Amino acid sequence: MALIDFWKRIEPSKENQFLHATYDAFFTFMFKPNLTTKGKGVHIRDAMDLKRTMFHVVIALQLCLLVGTFNIGHQHFVALGIHTGFIEAFHLKLVFGLVQLLPIVIVANVVGLGIEFYFAARRGHAVEEGFLVSGMLIPLIMPPDIPLWMLALAVAFAVVIGKEAFGGTGMNVLNVALLARVFIFFAYPTEISGDGPWVAAWALAEDGATKVADYYWAHTMFNPLFDAAGWSTFVQGTPFVAGYSGATPLALGAAQGWAQVDAATGEVTGGILSQYSALQMWMGGIPGCIGETSKPAIIFGAIFLLITRVASWRVMLSFVIGTALTGMIFNAWDATVFMNVPWYQHFGMGGLLFAMAFMATDPVTAAQTNRGKIIYGFLIGFFGMVIRVMNPAYAEGWMLAILLMNVFAPLVDHYVLEGNISKRLKRAKEYAK
């Protein structure tokens, strides 16, 4: 009680709208509402308010965040040709990943929440909780080397144009996190496509990617601690492996087919490409967006969301079915090397599972009716695979497929409701006879 009494004593005047909105945001984050609905009555009841619902999604993302942080460092050292074992030099990889990821998380949340607080004060209401999830999702769907000023522009665009312009949390038509990513994709395509963006510090390399940055922060902060403990330390000026490209399994599959992805070694135009085992693709030791690589981490998050009933199993299941059936059709067609990739291997490449678990299930932008959720998820799987396999300029499809179905979700619900109304009218007429 002493803690809540302290918070109540420092509550600012409501006349200062910005200050009071900021206070209210932190107060409701720390304490659950004191008012609850009764067990009886003609009303809809729920065990959680919106903030707790969003916080459950944040919890579900933590394992993806942890593995993604470590993998940033792992891919960096693989590109240098040292500490190439997945758990080798664990401390160096984790520290490097943290230093690379923290600025991305901070910029995304400072820009997004700053805009949220501003609009809350202008409208005279409490700060909305929606960006609690978007602020975690946006860093996880970005490459580790994304320039921070570009990220800030993308977040501002997504929040202002994609959310606040429609009225705020619960009113947006498009998924805010994906809108930030699509802004980067179309405004600065070289920063989020190709091979380079997936290896951290590549852009900072000297002499045209022959030498890595100086690790000044590592030498001044961490190397003395690691050296005292007898652990390996960061080394200045380590050159990248000659010809290393940082190509993702998805890029390899699109260019050369499944045999190139799973080969022990191989060479194509532009230098030697990396190959990956099924275990690497499953555990997350591959280049890619920060949060999309580890399949066990994603599945854990998906199960958590299903158990807590935050996400819809109908969307997830129909998404998987739509993807699998479309992949089987492409396997039967077999017109290109990418069509020949076994349909089940697509689940281990790119952001497919991450999109299924955390993007397609967004309760605001997805379909709302039960049958509509099934149609919605199935069509995302279908369109996502079509874009992934048949679009030569973009060997991925879930971002565009989900945004497309975000737009059509109200139409899907409309026809589902119209169908239900027609069936009920027909039954009523038959009963009246």
C-alpha positions in Angstrom: 0.0 0.0 0.0 2.9 2.3 0.7 4.0 2.2 -3.0 0.5 3.0 -4.4 0.1 5.8 -1.8 3.4 7.3 -3.0 2.2 7.2 -6.6 -1.1 8.8 -5.7 0.7 11.6 -3.8 2.8 12.6 -6.8 -0.1 12.6 -9.2 0.2 15.9 -11.2 -2.8 18.1 -11.9 -5.0 17.1 -14.8 -4.7 20.6 -16.1 -1.3 19.7 -17.4 -2.5 17.2 -19.9 0.9 16.0 -21.2 2.3 15.5 -17.7 -0.8 13.8 -16.4 -1.0 11.5 -19.5 2.7 10.5 -18.8 1.9 9.8 -15.2 -1.2 7.8 -16.0 0.7 5.6 -18.5 3.3 4.6 -15.8 0.7 4.2 -13.1 -1.6 1.9 -15.1 1.5 -0.1 -16.1 2.5 -0.8 -12.5 -1.0 -1.4 -11.1 -4.0 -3.3 -12.4 -7.4 -1.5 -12.4 -9.3 -1.5 -9.1 -12.7 -1.8 -10.8 -13.8 -5.2 -12.1 -17.0 -6.5 -13.6 -19.3 -8.6 -11.5 -19.8 -12.3 -12.1 -23.4 -11.9 -13.2 -25.1 -9.7 -15.7 -25.6 -9.2 -19.3 -22.2 -7.9 -20.4 -18.9 -9.1 -21.8 -16.3 -9.9 -19.2 -12.5 -10.4 -19.6 -9.8 -11.3 -17.1 -7.4 -8.7 -18.4 -7.3 -5.1 -19.5 -5.7 -4.1 -22.7 -2.4 -3.3 -21.1 -2.1 -6.8 -19.6 -3.0 -8.3 -22.9 -0.3 -6.4 -24.7 2.2 -7.3 -21.9 1.5 -11.0 -22.6 2.7 -10.5 -26.2 5.8 -8.8 -24.9 6.5 -11.8 -22.7 6.0 -14.1 -25.6 8.6 -12.2 -27.6 11.4 -12.4 -25.0 12.9 -15.6 -26.1 13.0 -14.4 -29.7 14.7 -11.2 -28.4 17.3 -13.2 -26.4 18.2 -15.6 -29.2 18.2 -12.8 -31.8 20.6 -10.8 -29.7 23.0 -13.7 -29.5 22.7 -14.4 -33.2 23.6 -10.9 -34.1 27.0 -11.5 -32.5 27.2 -15.1 -33.9 26.7 -14.0 -37.5 29.2 -11.2 -37.1 32.0 -13.5 -35.9 31.1 -16.1 -38.6 31.7 -13.4 -41.2 35.1 -12.8 -39.5 35.9 -16.5 -39.7 36.5 -16.8 -35.9 34.4 -18.4 -33.1 32.3 -20.0 -35.8 30.8 -22.6 -33.4 27.3 -21.6 -32.4 28.0 -21.4 -28.6 31.7 -20.6 -28.9 32.7 -17.3 -27.3 29.2 -17.0 -26.0 30.1 -13.9 -24.0 31.5 -12.0 -26.9 28.5 -12.7 -29.2 26.0 -11.8 -26.5 27.8 -8.5 -25.6 28.2 -7.6 -29.3 24.5 -8.3 -30.0 23.4 -6.3 -27.0 25.4 -3.3 -28.0 24.0 -3.6 -31.5 20.4 -4.1 -30.5 19.9 -1.7 -27.6 20.1 1.4 -29.7 17.5 0.0 -32.1 15.1 -0.8 -29.2 15.7 2.6 -27.6 15.2 4.6 -30.8 12.0 2.6 -31.7 10.4 3.1 -28.3 11.5 6.7 -27.7 10.2 7.9 -31.1 7.0 5.8 -31.0 6.1 6.4 -27.3 7.0 10.1 -27.7 4.4 10.4 -30.5 1.9 8.4 -28.4 2.3 10.7 -25.4 2.0 13.8 -27.6 -1.3 12.7 -29.2 -2.6 11.5 -25.8 -2.0 15.0 -24.4 -3.5 16.7 -27.4 -6.6 14.6 -27.2 -6.9 14.7 -23.5 -7.0 11.0 -22.8 -4.8 8.4 -21.2 -1.8 7.0 -23.1 -2.8 4.1 -25.2 -1.1 0.7 -24.8 -0.8 -0.4 -28.4 2.8 0.7 -28.9 3.9 -1.6 -26.0 3.9 -4.4 -28.5 4.9 -2.5 -31.6 7.9 -1.1 -29.8 9.1 -4.7 -29.3 8.1 -6.1 -32.7 9.7 -3.3 -34.8 13.3 -4.0 -33.7 12.7 -7.8 -34.1 11.7 -7.4 -37.8 14.6 -5.1 -38.7 18.1 -6.1 -39.9 20.8 -5.6 -37.2 22.6 -2.9 -39.2 19.6 -0.7 -39.8 20.7 3.0 -39.6 19.0 4.5 -36.6 17.8 7.7 -38.4 16.0 5.5 -41.0 14.5 3.5 -38.2 13.2 6.7 -36.5 11.6 7.9 -39.7 10.0 4.5 -40.2 8.6 4.5 -36.7 7.3 8.0 -37.0 5.6 7.3 -40.3 4.0 4.1 -39.0 2.6 5.6 -35.8 1.4 8.9 -37.2 0.1 7.8 -40.7 -0.8 4.3 -39.9 -2.2 4.7 -36.4 -2.9 8.1 -35.0 -4.4 9.3 -38.2 -7.1 6.7 -37.8 -7.7 7.5 -34.1 -5.1 5.6 -32.2 -5.0 2.1 -30.7 -7.7 -0.2 -31.9 -8.6 2.0 -34.8 -5.7 1.3 -37.2 -6.3 -0.6 -40.4 -2.7 -1.8 -41.0 -0.3 -3.5 -38.6 1.9 -0.7 -37.2 5.1 -2.8 -37.0 4.8 -4.1 -40.6 4.1 -0.5 -41.7 7.4 0.6 -40.3 9.2 -2.3 -42.1 7.4 -1.6 -45.4 8.5 2.1 -45.2 12.1 1.0 -45.0 11.6 -1.6 -47.8 10.2 0.9 -50.3 12.1 4.1 -49.2 15.5 2.5 -48.6 15.4 -1.0 -50.2 19.2 -1.6 -50.0 19.1 -1.3 -46.2 16.7 -4.3 -45.9 17.4 -6.5 -48.8 20.3 -8.3 -50.3 23.0 -10.0 -48.2 24.8 -7.2 -46.4 22.2 -6.0 -43.9 22.0 -9.3 -42.1 25.7 -9.1 -40.8 26.2 -6.5 -38.2 29.1 -4.0 -38.6 29.4 -4.8 -42.3 28.5 -1.2 -43.2 31.1 0.0 -40.7 33.9 -2.1 -42.2 37.0 -0.2 -43.5 38.6 -0.6 -46.9 35.4 -1.9 -48.6 34.5 -4.7 -46.1 38.1 -5.9 -45.6 38.3 -4.9 -42.0 35.8 -4.6 -39.2 35.3 -1.5 -37.0 37.8 -0.8 -34.2 35.6 -2.1 -31.3 36.6 1.0 -29.3 33.7 0.4 -26.9 34.7 -3.2 -26.4 38.3 -2.3 -25.5 37.4 0.4 -23.1 34.5 -1.4 -21.4 34.5 -5.2 -21.7 37.9 -6.4 -22.7 39.5 -5.7 -19.3 36.7 -7.7 -17.6 37.0 -10.7 -20.0 40.8 -10.6 -19.8 40.7 -10.7 -16.0 38.4 -13.7 -16.2 40.6 -15.5 -18.7 38.1 -15.4 -21.5 38.6 -14.5 -25.1 38.4 -10.8 -26.0 37.5 -8.6 -28.9 40.4 -8.2 -31.4 40.8 -5.0 -33.4 41.1 -5.0 -37.2 40.1 -8.6 -37.9 39.3 -8.9 -41.6 36.2 -10.5 -43.0 36.4 -13.8 -44.7 37.2 -13.2 -48.4 34.1 -13.7 -50.5 31.7 -14.1 -47.6 28.3 -12.8 -48.6 26.0 -13.2 -45.7 23.3 -14.7 -47.9 20.2 -16.0 -46.1 18.9 -19.5 -46.7 15.9 -17.9 -48.4 18.1 -16.0 -50.8 20.1 -19.2 -51.6 16.9 -21.1 -52.2 15.5 -18.5 -54.5 18.7 -18.3 -56.5 19.9 -22.0 -56.6 17.1 -24.2 -55.1 17.1 -26.3 -52.0 20.3 -28.2 -52.9 22.3 -25.0 -52.7 20.8 -24.2 -49.2 21.7 -27.6 -47.8 25.1 -28.1 -49.5 28.3 -28.4 -47.6 30.0 -25.8 -49.8 29.3 -24.0 -53.0 30.3 -21.1 -55.2 28.2 -18.7 -57.3 28.7 -15.4 -59.1 29.9 -12.8 -56.7 31.8 -15.1 -54.3 31.4 -18.0 -52.0 28.0 -18.3 -50.3 27.2 -19.8 -47.0 25.2 -23.0 -46.7 23.1 -24.1 -43.8 22.1 -27.3 -42.2 18.5 -28.0 -41.1 19.7 -27.8 -37.5 21.1 -24.3 -38.0 17.9 -23.1 -39.6 15.9 -24.6 -36.8 17.9 -23.3 -33.9 18.5 -19.8 -35.4 22.2 -19.8 -36.4 21.5 -18.1 -39.8 21.4 -14.6 -41.1 18.1 -12.8 -41.1 16.0 -10.3 -39.2 16.7 -10.1 -35.5 13.7 -12.0 -34.2 12.9 -14.4 -37.1 15.7 -16.9 -37.0 15.1 -19.2 -34.0 12.1 -21.5 -34.7 11.9 -22.9 -31.1 11.8 -19.4 -29.7 9.0 -18.5 -32.1 7.0 -21.7 -31.4 7.3 -21.1 -27.6 5.9 -17.6 -28.0 3.1 -18.9 -30.2 2.1 -21.6 -27.7 2.2 -19.0 -24.9 -0.1 -16.7 -26.8 -2.5 -19.6 -27.6 -2.6 -20.8 -23.9 -3.3 -17.3 -22.7 -5.9 -16.9 -25.5 -4.3 -13.7 -26.7 -3.8 -15.0 -30.2 -6.3 -16.9 -32.4 -5.6 -20.5 -33.2 -7.8 -20.2 -36.2 -5.6 -17.6 -37.8 -2.4 -19.7 -37.1 -3.8 -23.0 -38.2 -5.3 -21.7 -41.4 -2.1 -19.7 -42.1 -0.1 -23.0 -41.9 -2.6 -24.9 -44.1 -2.7 -22.1 -46.7 1.1 -22.0 -46.9 1.4 -25.8 -47.0 -1.2 -26.3 -49.8 0.3 -23.5 -51.9 3.8 -25.0 -51.4 2.6 -28.4 -52.6 1.1 -26.8 -55.7 4.4 -25.1 -56.5 6.3 -28.4 -55.9 3.9 -30.1 -58.4 4.3 -27.3 -60.9 8.2 -27.3 -60.6 8.7 -24.6 -63.2 11.7 -22.9 -61.3 14.3 -23.9 -58.9 12.5 -22.1 -56.1 9.3 -24.0 -56.8 11.3 -27.2 -56.3 12.1 -26.3 -52.6 10.1 -28.9 -50.5 7.0 -27.1 -49.2 7.9 -28.1 -45.6 11.3 -26.5 -45.8 9.8 -23.1 -46.3 8.8 -23.1 -42.7 12.4 -23.0 -41.7 13.4 -20.1 -44.0 12.7 -16.4 -43.7 10.1 -14.9 -41.4 7.2 -17.4 -42.1 6.8 -18.7 -38.5 7.3 -15.2 -37.0 4.7 -13.8 -39.2 2.3 -16.5 -38.3 2.8 -16.2 -34.6 3.1 -12.4 -34.0 2.0 -10.5 -37.1 -1.0 -12.3 -38.7 -2.6 -12.7 -35.2 -2.7 -9.0 -34.5 -6.3 -8.7 -33.0 -6.8 -5.2 -34.3 -6.0 -5.6 -38.0 -7.1 -9.3 -38.4 -10.6 -10.5 -39.2 -12.9 -10.5 -36.2 -15.4 -13.3 -37.0 -14.4 -16.9 -36.4 -15.0 -18.0 -40.0 -13.4 -14.7 -41.2 -10.2 -15.6 -39.2 -9.9 -18.9 -41.0 -10.3 -17.3 -44.4 -8.0 -14.4 -43.4 -5.2 -16.8 -42.2 -5.6 -19.1 -45.2 -5.3 -16.2 -47.7 -2.2 -14.8 -46.0 -0.6 -18.2 -46.4 -1.6 -18.4 -50.0 -0.6 -14.9 -51.0 2.6 -15.0 -49.0 3.8 -18.1 -50.8 2.9 -16.7 -54.2 4.8 -13.5 -53.5 7.8 -15.4 -52.0 8.1 -17.9 -54.8 7.0 -16.0 -57.9 8.3 -12.5 -57.3 11.9 -12.3 -58.5 12.6 -9.0 -56.7 11.5 -10.0 -53.2 12.2 -13.5 -52.0 9.8 -13.2 -49.0 6.1 -12.6 -48.9 4.6 -12.3 -45.5 4.9 -8.6 -44.9 3.1 -7.7 -48.1 0.6 -10.6 -47.8 -0.4 -9.6 -44.2 -0.8 -5.9 -45.1 -2.9 -6.9 -48.1 -5.2 -9.0 -45.9 -5.3 -6.2 -43.3 -7.0 -4.1 -45.9 -9.4 -6.8 -46.9 -10.2 -8.2 -43.4 -13.3 -5.9 -42.9 -14.6 -7.1 -46.3 -14.1 -10.7 -45.3 -16.0 -10.1 -42.0 -18.7 -8.3 -44.0 -19.4 -11.3 -46.2 -19.2 -13.7 -43.3 -21.8 -11.7 -41.4 -24.0 -11.3 -44.6 -23.8 -15.0 -45.1 -24.9 -15.7 -41.5 -27.8 -13.2 -41.8 -29.0 -14.9 -45.0 -28.9 -18.3 -43.4 -30.8 -17.2 -40.3 -33.4 -15.4 -42.5 -33.8 -18.5 -44.6 -34.3 -20.7 -41.4 -36.8 -18.1 -40.0 -38.9 -18.2 -43.2 -38.9 -22.0 -43.3 -40.0 -22.0 -39.6 -42.7 -19.5 -40.3 -44.2 -21.8 -42.9 
